[in-house]
XYZ file of C-alpha atoms in Angstrom:
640
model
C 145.531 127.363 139.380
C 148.506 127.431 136.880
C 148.411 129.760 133.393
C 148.244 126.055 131.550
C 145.296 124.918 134.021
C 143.491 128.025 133.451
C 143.878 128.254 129.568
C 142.936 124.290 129.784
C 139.305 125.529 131.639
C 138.846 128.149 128.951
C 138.305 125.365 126.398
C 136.063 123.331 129.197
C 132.717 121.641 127.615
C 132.010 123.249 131.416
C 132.838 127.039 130.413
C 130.678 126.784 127.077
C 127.540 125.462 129.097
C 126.937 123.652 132.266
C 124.229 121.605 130.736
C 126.890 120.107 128.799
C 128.450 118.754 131.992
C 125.762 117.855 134.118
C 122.252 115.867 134.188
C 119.259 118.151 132.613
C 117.604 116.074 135.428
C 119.825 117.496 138.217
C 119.787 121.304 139.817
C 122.833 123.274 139.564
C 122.496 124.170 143.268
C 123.560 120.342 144.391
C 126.189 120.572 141.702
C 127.984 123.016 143.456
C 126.954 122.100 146.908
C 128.737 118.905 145.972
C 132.098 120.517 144.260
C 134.414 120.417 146.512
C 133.755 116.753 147.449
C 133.709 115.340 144.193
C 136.508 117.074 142.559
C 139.508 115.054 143.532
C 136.797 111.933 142.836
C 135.910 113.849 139.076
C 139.634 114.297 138.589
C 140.397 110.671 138.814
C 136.992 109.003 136.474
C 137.386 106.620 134.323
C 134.144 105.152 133.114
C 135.892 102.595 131.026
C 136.504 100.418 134.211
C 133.829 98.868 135.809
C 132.546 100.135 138.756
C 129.701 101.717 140.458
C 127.954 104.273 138.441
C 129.716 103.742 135.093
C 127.010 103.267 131.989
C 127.200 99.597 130.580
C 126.581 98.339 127.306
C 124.018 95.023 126.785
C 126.564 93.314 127.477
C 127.114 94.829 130.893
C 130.481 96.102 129.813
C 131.319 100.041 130.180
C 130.605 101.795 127.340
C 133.533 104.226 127.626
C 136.277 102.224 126.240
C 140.138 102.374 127.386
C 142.326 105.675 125.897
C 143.669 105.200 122.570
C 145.831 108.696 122.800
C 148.734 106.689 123.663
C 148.800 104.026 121.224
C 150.850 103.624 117.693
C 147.740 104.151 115.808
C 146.756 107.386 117.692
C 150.827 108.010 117.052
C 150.579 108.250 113.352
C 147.435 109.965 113.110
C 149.057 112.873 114.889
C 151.718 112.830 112.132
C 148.969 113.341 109.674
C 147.445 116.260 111.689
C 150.696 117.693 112.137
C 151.949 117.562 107.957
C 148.512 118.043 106.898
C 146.834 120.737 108.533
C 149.275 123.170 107.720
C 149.441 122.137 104.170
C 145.295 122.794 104.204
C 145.837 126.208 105.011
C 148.647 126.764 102.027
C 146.939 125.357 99.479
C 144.073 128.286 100.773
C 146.690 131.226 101.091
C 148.593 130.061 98.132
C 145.060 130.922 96.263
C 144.723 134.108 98.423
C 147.765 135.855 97.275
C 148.349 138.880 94.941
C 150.321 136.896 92.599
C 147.425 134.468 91.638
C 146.430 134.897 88.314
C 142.722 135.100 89.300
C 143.268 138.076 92.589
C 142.108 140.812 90.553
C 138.775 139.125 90.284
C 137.765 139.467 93.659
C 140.426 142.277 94.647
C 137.497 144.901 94.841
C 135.799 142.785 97.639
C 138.662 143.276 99.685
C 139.015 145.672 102.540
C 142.154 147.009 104.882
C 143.151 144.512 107.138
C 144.654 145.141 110.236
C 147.761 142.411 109.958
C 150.633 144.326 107.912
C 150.921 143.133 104.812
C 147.388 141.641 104.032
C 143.850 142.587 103.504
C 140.734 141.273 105.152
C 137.901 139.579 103.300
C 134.506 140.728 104.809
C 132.562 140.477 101.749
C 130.476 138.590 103.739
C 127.427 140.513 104.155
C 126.719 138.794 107.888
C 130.341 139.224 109.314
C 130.859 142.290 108.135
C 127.782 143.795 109.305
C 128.477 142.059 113.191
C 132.128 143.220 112.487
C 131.300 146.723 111.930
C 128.665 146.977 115.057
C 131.154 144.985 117.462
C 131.951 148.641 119.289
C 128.227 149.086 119.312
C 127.038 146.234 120.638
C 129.857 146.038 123.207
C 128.300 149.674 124.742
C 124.914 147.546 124.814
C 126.470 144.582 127.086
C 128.195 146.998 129.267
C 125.215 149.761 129.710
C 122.103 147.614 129.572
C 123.065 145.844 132.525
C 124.088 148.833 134.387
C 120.589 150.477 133.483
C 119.146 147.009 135.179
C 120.767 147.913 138.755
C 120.427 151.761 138.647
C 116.498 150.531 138.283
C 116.914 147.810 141.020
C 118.353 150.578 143.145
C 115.556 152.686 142.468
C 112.432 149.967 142.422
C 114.272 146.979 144.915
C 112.647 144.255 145.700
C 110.435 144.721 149.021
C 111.835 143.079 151.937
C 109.934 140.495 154.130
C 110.751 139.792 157.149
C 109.160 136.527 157.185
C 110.884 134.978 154.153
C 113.857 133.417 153.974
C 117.072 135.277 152.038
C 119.347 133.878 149.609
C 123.113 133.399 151.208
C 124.373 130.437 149.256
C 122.474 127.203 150.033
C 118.990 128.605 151.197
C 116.337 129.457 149.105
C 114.005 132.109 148.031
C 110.266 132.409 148.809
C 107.397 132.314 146.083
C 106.499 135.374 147.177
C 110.282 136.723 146.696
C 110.278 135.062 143.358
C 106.869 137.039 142.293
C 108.482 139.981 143.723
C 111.603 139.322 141.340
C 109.716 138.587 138.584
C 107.851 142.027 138.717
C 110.591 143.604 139.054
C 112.918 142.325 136.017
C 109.987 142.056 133.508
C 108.827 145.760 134.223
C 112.257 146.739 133.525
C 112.310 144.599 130.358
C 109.135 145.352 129.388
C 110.038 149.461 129.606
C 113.537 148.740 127.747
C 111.565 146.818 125.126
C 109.798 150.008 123.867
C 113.330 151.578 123.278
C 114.994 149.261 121.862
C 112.390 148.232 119.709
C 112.136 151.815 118.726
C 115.853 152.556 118.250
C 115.992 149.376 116.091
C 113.156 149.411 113.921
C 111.332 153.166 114.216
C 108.109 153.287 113.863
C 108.449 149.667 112.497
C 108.100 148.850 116.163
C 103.939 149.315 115.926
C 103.714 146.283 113.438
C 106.022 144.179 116.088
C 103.504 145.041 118.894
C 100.716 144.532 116.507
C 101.454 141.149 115.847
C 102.302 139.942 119.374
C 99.353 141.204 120.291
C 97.394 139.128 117.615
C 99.277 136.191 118.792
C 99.033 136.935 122.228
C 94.684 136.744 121.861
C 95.474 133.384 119.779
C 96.591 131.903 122.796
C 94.155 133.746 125.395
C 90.928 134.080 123.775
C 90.555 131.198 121.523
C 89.132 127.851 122.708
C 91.648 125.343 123.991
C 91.463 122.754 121.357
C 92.152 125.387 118.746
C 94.979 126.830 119.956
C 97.934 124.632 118.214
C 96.796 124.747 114.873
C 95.714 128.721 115.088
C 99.461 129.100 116.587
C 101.316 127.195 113.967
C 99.178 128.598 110.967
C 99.584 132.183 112.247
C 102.876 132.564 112.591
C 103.944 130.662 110.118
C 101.487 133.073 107.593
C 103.370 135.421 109.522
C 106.806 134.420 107.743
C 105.578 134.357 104.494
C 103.544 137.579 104.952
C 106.723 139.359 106.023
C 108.741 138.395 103.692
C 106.568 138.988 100.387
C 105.079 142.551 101.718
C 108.704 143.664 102.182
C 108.091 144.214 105.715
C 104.606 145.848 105.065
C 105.665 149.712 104.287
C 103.727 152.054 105.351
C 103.842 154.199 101.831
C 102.504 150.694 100.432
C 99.760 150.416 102.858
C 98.723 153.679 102.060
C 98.600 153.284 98.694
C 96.219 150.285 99.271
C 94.103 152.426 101.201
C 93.780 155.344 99.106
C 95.122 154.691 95.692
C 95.893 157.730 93.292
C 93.497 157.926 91.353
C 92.896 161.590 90.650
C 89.926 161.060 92.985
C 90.294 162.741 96.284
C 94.271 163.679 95.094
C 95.265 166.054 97.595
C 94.249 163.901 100.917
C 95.415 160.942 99.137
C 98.964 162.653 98.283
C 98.982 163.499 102.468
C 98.291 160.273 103.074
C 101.101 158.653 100.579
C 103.481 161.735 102.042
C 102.329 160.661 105.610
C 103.340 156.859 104.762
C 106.322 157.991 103.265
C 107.991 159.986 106.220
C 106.878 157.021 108.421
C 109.194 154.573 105.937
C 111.908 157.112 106.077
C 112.636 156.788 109.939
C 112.946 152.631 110.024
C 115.348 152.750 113.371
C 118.717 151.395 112.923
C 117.919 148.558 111.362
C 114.929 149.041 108.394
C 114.204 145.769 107.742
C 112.898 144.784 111.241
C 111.369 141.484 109.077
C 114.573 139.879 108.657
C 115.211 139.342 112.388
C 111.891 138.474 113.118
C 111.947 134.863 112.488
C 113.527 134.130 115.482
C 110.447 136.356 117.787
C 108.369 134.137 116.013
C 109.539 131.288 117.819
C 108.952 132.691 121.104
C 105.467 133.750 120.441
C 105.204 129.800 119.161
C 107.014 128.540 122.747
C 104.382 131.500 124.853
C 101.165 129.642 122.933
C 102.038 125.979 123.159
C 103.056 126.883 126.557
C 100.449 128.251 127.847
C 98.527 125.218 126.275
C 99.889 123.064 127.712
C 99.643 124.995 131.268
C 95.947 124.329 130.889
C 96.027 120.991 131.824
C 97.610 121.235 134.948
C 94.825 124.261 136.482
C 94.211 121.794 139.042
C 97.039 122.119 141.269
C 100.252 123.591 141.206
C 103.219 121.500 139.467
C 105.491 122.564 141.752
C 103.140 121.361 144.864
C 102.751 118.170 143.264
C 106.698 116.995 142.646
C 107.169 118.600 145.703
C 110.053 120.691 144.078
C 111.611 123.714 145.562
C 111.159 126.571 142.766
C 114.548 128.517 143.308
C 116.124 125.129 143.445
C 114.852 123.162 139.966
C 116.637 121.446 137.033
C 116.512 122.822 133.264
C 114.026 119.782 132.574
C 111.610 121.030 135.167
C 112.584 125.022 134.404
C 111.075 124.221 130.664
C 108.399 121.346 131.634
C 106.965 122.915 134.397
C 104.317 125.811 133.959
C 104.169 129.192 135.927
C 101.123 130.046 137.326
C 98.239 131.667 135.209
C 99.096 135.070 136.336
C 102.488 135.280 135.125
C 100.876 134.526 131.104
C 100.186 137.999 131.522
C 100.840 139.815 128.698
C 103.620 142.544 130.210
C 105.174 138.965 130.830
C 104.774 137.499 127.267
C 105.975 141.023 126.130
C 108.959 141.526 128.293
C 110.180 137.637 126.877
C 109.389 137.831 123.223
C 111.406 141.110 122.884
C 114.065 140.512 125.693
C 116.595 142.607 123.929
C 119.866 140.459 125.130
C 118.274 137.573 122.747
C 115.859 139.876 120.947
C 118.279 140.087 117.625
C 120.015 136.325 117.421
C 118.967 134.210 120.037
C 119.438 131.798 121.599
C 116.210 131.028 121.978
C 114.663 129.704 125.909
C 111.218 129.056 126.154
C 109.051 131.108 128.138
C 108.641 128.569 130.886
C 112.389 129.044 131.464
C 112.189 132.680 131.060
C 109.624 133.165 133.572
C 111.510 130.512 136.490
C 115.252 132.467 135.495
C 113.497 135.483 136.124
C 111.956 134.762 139.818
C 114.642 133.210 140.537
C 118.745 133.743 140.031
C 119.675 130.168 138.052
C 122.898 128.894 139.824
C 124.583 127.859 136.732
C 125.711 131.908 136.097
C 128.964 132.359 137.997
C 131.270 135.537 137.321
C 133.745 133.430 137.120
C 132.572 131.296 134.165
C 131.263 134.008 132.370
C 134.422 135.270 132.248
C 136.091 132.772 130.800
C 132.962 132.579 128.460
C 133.781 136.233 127.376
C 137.358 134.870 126.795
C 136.587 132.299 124.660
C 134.085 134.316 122.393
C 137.223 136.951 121.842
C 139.432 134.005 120.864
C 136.990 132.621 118.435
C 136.890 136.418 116.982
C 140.477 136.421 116.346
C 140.209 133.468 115.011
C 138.067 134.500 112.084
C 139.988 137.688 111.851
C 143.080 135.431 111.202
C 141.384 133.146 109.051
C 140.045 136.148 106.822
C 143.001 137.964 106.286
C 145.157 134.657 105.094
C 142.171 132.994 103.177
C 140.061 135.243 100.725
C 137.690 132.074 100.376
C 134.418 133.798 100.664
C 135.600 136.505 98.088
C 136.710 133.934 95.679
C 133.365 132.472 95.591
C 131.931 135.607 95.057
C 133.995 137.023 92.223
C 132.432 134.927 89.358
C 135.158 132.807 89.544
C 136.490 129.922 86.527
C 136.170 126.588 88.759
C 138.071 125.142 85.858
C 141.444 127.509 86.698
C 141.371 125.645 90.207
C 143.379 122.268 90.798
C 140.721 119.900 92.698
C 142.874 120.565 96.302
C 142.533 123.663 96.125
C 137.871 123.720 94.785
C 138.202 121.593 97.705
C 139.751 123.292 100.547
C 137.795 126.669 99.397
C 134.929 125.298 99.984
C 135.892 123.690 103.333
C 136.962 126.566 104.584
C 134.026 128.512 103.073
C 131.893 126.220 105.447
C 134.387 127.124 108.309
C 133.913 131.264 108.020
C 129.837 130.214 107.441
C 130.347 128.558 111.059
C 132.139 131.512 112.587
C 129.881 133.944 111.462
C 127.031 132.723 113.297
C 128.791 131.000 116.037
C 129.676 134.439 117.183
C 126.507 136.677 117.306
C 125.102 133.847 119.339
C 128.309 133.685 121.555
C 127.831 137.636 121.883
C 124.525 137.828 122.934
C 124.122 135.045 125.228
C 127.269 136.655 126.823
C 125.114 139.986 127.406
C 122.152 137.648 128.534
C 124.552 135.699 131.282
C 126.225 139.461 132.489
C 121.972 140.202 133.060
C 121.484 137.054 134.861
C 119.051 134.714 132.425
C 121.118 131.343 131.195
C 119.487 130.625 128.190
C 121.239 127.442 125.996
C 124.870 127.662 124.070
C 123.669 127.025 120.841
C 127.106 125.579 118.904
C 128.889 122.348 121.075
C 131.319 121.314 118.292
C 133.492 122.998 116.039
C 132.740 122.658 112.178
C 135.230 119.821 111.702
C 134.248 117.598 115.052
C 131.535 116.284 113.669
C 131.313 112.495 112.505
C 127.073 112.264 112.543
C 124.697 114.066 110.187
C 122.054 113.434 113.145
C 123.820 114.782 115.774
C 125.486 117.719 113.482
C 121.821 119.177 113.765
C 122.388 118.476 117.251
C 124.551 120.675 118.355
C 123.963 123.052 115.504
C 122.073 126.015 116.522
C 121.321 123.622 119.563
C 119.182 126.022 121.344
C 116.782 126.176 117.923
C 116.887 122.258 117.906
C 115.425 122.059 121.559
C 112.621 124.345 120.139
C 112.041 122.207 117.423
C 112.143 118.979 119.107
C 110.013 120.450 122.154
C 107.367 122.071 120.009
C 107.347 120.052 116.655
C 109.120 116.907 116.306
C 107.644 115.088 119.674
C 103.766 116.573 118.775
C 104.671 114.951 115.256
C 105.784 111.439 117.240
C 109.222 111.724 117.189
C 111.338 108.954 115.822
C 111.464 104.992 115.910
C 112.824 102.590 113.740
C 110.979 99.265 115.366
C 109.158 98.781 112.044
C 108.991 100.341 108.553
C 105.601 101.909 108.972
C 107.360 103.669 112.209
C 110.372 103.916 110.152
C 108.719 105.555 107.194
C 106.713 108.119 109.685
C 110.112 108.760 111.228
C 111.087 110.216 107.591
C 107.819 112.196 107.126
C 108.763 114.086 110.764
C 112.271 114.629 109.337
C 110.717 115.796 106.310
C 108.510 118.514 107.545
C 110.993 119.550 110.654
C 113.629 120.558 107.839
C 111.105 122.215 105.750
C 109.846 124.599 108.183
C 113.448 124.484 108.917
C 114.158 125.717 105.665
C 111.362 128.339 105.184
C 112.001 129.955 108.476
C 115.437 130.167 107.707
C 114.350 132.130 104.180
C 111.987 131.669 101.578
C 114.463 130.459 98.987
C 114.705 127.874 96.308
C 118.573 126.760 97.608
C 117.320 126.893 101.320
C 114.194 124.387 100.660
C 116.593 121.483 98.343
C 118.859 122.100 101.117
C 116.182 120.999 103.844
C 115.634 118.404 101.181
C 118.977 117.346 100.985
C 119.939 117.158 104.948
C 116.688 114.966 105.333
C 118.118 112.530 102.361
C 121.422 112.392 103.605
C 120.434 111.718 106.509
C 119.186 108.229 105.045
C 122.519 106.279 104.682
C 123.178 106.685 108.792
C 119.551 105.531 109.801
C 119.828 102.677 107.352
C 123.829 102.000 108.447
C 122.647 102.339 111.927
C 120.065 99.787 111.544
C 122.115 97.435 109.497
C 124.852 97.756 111.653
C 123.874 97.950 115.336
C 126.759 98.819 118.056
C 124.957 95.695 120.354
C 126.137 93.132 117.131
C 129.741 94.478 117.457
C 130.574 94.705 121.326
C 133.191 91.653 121.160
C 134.935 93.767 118.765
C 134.675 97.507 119.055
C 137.498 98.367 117.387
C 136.417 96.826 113.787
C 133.393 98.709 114.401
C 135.156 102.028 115.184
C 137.137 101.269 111.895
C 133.835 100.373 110.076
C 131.760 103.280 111.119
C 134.639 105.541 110.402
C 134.449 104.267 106.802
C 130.746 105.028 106.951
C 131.181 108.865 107.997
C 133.934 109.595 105.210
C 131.128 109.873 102.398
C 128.782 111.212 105.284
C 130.562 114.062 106.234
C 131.122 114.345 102.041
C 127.734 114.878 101.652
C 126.336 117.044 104.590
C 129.541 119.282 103.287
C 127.856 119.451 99.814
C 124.525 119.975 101.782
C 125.713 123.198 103.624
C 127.068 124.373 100.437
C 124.466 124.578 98.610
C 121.813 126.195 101.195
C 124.335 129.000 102.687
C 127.576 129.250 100.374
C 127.642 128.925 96.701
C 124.154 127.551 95.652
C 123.310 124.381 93.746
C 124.625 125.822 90.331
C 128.461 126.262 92.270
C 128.101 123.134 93.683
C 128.128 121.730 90.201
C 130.520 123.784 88.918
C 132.609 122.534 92.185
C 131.968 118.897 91.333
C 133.010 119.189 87.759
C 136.139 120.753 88.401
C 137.427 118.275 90.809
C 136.372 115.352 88.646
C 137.478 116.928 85.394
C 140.596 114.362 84.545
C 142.396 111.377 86.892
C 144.164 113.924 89.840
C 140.515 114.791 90.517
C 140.040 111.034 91.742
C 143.637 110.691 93.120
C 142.802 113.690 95.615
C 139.238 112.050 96.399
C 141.197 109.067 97.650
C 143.657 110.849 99.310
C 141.286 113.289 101.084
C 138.875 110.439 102.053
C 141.871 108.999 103.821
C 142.571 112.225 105.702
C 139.242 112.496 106.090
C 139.263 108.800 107.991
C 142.076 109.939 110.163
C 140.099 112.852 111.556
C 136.799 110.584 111.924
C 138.809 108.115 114.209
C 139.926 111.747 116.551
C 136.501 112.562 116.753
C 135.512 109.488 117.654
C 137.754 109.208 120.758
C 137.475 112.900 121.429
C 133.969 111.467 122.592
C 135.244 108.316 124.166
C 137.730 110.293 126.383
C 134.295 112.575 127.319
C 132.333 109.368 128.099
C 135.614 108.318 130.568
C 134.564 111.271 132.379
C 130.857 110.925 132.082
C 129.878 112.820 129.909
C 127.173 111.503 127.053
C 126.535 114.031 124.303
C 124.354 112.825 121.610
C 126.764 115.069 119.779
C-alpha cells in the first residue's frame, strides 16, 4: 500500500466504524472471511448500473445515480470551494488579530499558543479542561490496558480440553465465553472501585448508592412495574443531582443535625465530619456533572433485563440457532444474556466501565455482556491504529483552528455585535459551531480509542463533519450517534416511533419528537437555553417532514436532477435554522442570537450577504449530496 493509499484509508467511513460499512444484520467474522474475495469485486462497484444486488428505486431503477465529480457543474462548484473557503477563514483571522479595534476585549481570555507568533483561545471551559488532561488521560489508555493483561496473566482463563480454541475462523465455547466474561468483569469490577475513588473521593459511596437503588428497581420490583419505576427514577435522579449540588455531605449533615445550640458539640463533629468528607471530592468534585451519561446505562441494564423476561423460556441463542462468538451488532444488542450474567458484579462492572465511564459512547448492556465473552471481530490493530491517527489529526485541527480564530473568546468578551460587518457575525458564529463540534467530537474519539486498545467496540458516535450535513433528521443522526441508538432503542420505538400515513399518526409522530428532545434537553442540563433549544430542533424539524411529504423522491424519479436542485433549495434555510438552533442551546444563548440577527440585518449589505451566503450555502448542499451518492455507488446507505 502506497503513502497516498494509506492516508486515503485513514479518512475511510471503514476506519471510523465498521458498522458504517457493513450490514448491522451481518457478523464481522464473514466480513473478513470474505475480504480477500470481494475486494477486487468492492474496488470495482458501481450501484448506479443495474445489476444484481444494486438497491432500486419504485421504479426499479438504481438508486445510486451516475458520478457528477466530473461534470461542468461539479467544475464550477470546486471554483467556489477553492476562492471561498479560504476567504471564510480571513474574514475569521482578520477579526482575530491584535490590530482589531475590539482584541483587547477578549485579550485576557487568551493563553500562550504554541505556533510562533499567535496565542491560543481555550476559553472554552470543555476544551480546555480535555486539553489540559490530554497527558493524563494518555497514561490511562496506555496503563489500564496493561493492568488488564498483567491480571490475565495472573487469573487466565482455565483451559478445556474439550472446547474448541479461537485461531481465526473457529469459535469459542459458551463455557469459554462464561469463563471470559468472569474474568474481564472481575477485573472491571475491581478497577471500578479505584477509579471511582480517584475521580470522585468519597463521592464514590453516593455512585454505588444509587446503582444499587436502581439495580433492586429492576430485580425486586414486579415485572409490569419496572419501565415506569426505571424512567421516573433516574430521571428524579437528574434533577435531584443537579439541585442538591451533588448532595454534600456538610449539607446532609446539616439536615440531620441542624445547629441549633441543642446538642452543639456532637452536632459541630458531625458538620466537621461532613466537612472533611466534602474536602477530599477525588479529582474531579463534581462527580454529578458526568453522571448523566451512567444514567443511561442503568436505564439500558433495567429495560434490558425487562425485556430478558420474556424470553425465560428458552435460550435466544438456541432458538435462531446463532453461534454466540459469531453474532451481528443487531443480535449483540437484541439478544439477552442469560439470567446469571444480570448479576450485579456484571451490572456494576458495565455502568462504571472506566474506558466509557466519563464520555461515552454509550453500548447497551446486552452488547457489553456478548463483547465481553467474546472478542468482537470488528477490533483489528490495524484499524485502531489508524483510528488513533485520525483522532490526533482532528486534535491538530482544533489546535490550528484556535490559534488563527479567537471565535469562542469573541463571544465571550461582551462583545458590540453592532462593530461587526454581517460576514464576519456570520462566520463567528459558524465557526463557533465548528470548535462546539470539535470539542466533543474528541473526548468521544479518545475514549472509545482506550475502549477498542481493551477490546469492547462500542459505537463511533460523530459520522459527519459539522458542515456535511444537508438533513436536520439525520444531523441528530449521526450526532452523538451512539446516544441516538439509546434513545431510539429505549424511548422513541416504546413511544411508537414515527409515521406519516395519516395526520393523527403524523401528529403522534410530533408528540414522540417532542418528548425525545425534551428529555434530550434536560439530560443534557437543566437550563432555560437547553429546553427552547429541544424546542427549537423539534420545530425545525417541521419544514423537512412537511417538504418530505409534499415532495416525495417516488414523484420525481424521471427527473432527479430538478429534484437534487429543488431539495438543495430546501436545505439552504434548513441548515440556516438548525445553525441558529445549536447556537442558542450550546454557544451564545437566545439573547446573542438576537443580538446576531440584528446585526446582520441592520441596513441593505446585511441582505446582500444573506443572498450571497445562501448561494454558497447551495453549492455546498449539492457536494453533500453527491458525497452520499458516490457512498451509495459503493453500497453504502447512511440515513446520514
Amino acid at each position: 500500500m502506497s503513502i497516498f493509499s494509506y492516508i486515503r484509508s485513514i479518512y475511510a467511513l471503514d476506519t471510523i466504524d465498521t458498522r458504517f460499512t457493513n450490514s448491522s444484520g451481518t457478523p464481522y467474522r464473514t466480513v473478513i472471511d470474505n475480504r480477500a474475495e470481494n475486494a477486487v469485486a468492492n474496488a470495482k462497484r458501481d450501484d448506479s448500473i443495474p445489476g444484481a444486488g444494486v438497491r432500486t428505486d419504485h421504479s426499479g431503477r438504481p438508486i445510486a445515480q451516475p458520478s457528477n465529480w466530473k461534470t461542468p457543474e461539479f467544475y464550477f462548484y470546486y471554483f467556489v470551494f477553492i476562492t471561498i473557503v479560504p476567504y471564510m477563514f480571513w474574514v475569521a483571522y482578520d477579526v482575530s488579530r491584535p490590530s482589531d479595534p475590539n482584541y483587547h476585549k477578549y485579550e485576557a481570555l487568551l493563553s500562550p499558543g504554541w505556533i510562533p507568533g499567535r496565542k491560543i483561545d481555550v476559553s472554552d471551559a470543555q476544551y480546555h479542561s480535555f486539553r489540559t488532561n490530554v497527558p493524563y488521560l494518555a497514561l490511562l489508555l496506555t496503563f489500564h490496558p496493561i493492568l488488564r493483561r498483567l491480571y490475565d496473566a495472573f487469573r487466565p482463563v482455565p483451559s478445556r480440553s474439550n472446547s474448541p480454541k479461537p485461531n481465526g475462523s473457529s469459535y469459542i465455547s459458551v463455557a469459554d465465553g462464561d469463563a471470559r466474561l468472569e474474568q474481564r468483569a472481575s477485573f472491571d469490577f475491581g478497577f471500578a472501585f479505584i477509579f471511582l475513588t480517584a475521580l470522585h473521593g468519597f463521592s464514590a459511596i453516593k455512585i454505588v448508592i444509587i446503582l444499587y437503588i436502581n439495580h433492586c428497581i429492576a430485580t425486586q420490583l414486579p415485572r409490569k412495574y419496572i419501565p415506569a419505576a426505571t424512567w421516573i427514577f433516574n430521571i428524579c435522579t437528574l434533577f435531584a443531582n443537579e439541585l442538591s449540588g451533588g448532595y454534600k455531605f456538610e449539607k446532609m449533615a446539616h439536615f440531620i443535625s441542624p445547629l441549633d445550640g441543642v446538642g452543639l458539640d456532637s452536632s459541630s463533629a458531625l458538620h466537621s465530619w461532613g466537612a472533611w468528607l466534602d474536602s477530599y471530592g477525588g479529582i474531579m468534585s463534581r462527580w454529578e456533572i458526568q453522571f448523566n451519561l451512567t444514567v443511561l446505562r442503568l436505564i439500558s441494564f433495567n429495560l434490558d433485563y425487562y425485556w430478558s423476561l420474556d424470553r425465560r423460556g428458552g435460550g435466544a441463542i438456541e432458538k435462531k440457532q446463532l453461534d454466540p462468538s459469531n453474532l451481528s451488532e443487531r443480535d449483540r444488542i437484541s439478544t439477552p444474556p442469560s439470567a446469571k450474567d444480570f448479576s450485579f458484579r456484571n451490572y456494576f462492572a458495565y455502568a462504571t466501565y472506566a474506558p466509557l465511564f466519563l464520555a461515552g459512547p454509550i453500548i447497551t448492556f446486552n452488547d457489553y455482556i456478548s463483547q465481553a465473552k467474546y472478542p468482537p471481530a470488528s477490533i483489528e490493530k490495524s484499524r485502531t491504529i489508524k483510528y488513533g491517527i485520525r483522532f490526533l489529526l482532528c486534535l491538530l485541527a482544533i489546535e490550528f483552528l484556535l490559534h488563527f480564530d479567537y471565535c469562542v473568546a469573541i463571544s465571550k468578551g461582551n462583545p458590540d455585535w453592532s462593530d461587526y460587518t454581517p460576514a464576519q457575525l456570520s462566520l463567528l458564529s459558524y465557526f463557533n459551531l465548528h470548535v462546539l463540534w470539535l470539542k466533543l467530537l474528541l473526548p468521544w474519539r479518545f475514549f472509545r480509542l482506550w475502549s477498542l486498545v481493551d477490546g469492547i467496540d462500542p459505537p463511533e458516535n460523530m459520522i459527519r463533519c459539522l458542515s456535511n450535513n444537508p438533513s436536520t433528521i439525520a444531523f441528530w443522526r449521526g450526532w452523538h450517534r451512539s446516544y441516538n441508538k439509546f434513545l431510539v432503542r429505549y424511548l422513541y420505538i416504546p413511544l411508537g416511533g414515527a409515521s406519516s400515513r395519516t395526520w393523527v399518526e403524523t401528529v403522534r409522530t410530533i408528540f414522540n419528537y417532542v418528548v425525545v428532545f425534551t428529555f434530550v434537553a434536560l439530560w443534557h442540563d437543566i437550563k432555560l437555553n437547553l429546553l427552547i433549544w429541544g424546542w427549537l430542533i423539534v420545530l425545525f424539524m417541521m419544514p423537512e417532514i412537511i417538504a418530505g411529504i409534499l415532495f416525495p423522491r417516488k414523484r420525481w424519479e424521471n427527473n432527479l436532477t430538478a429534484y437534487r436542485v429543488l431539495c438543495g433549495f430546501g436545505v439552504v434555510g434548513n441548515l440556516m435554522m438548525m445553525m441558529m438552533a445549536n447556537l442558542v442551546g450550546f454557544a451564545v444563548g437566545v439573547d446573542g442570537l438576537k443580538s446576531i440577527i440584528h446585526g446582520i440585518f441592520r441596513d441593505y449589505s446585511g441582505l446582500v450577504f444573506l443572498v450571497t451566503a445562501s448561494c454558497v450555502l447551495f453549492v455546498g448542499i449539492q457536494v453533500m449530496f453527491e458525497v452520499r451518492e458516490a457512498e451509495m455507488r459503493k453500497g453504502i446507505f447512511l440515513r446520514c
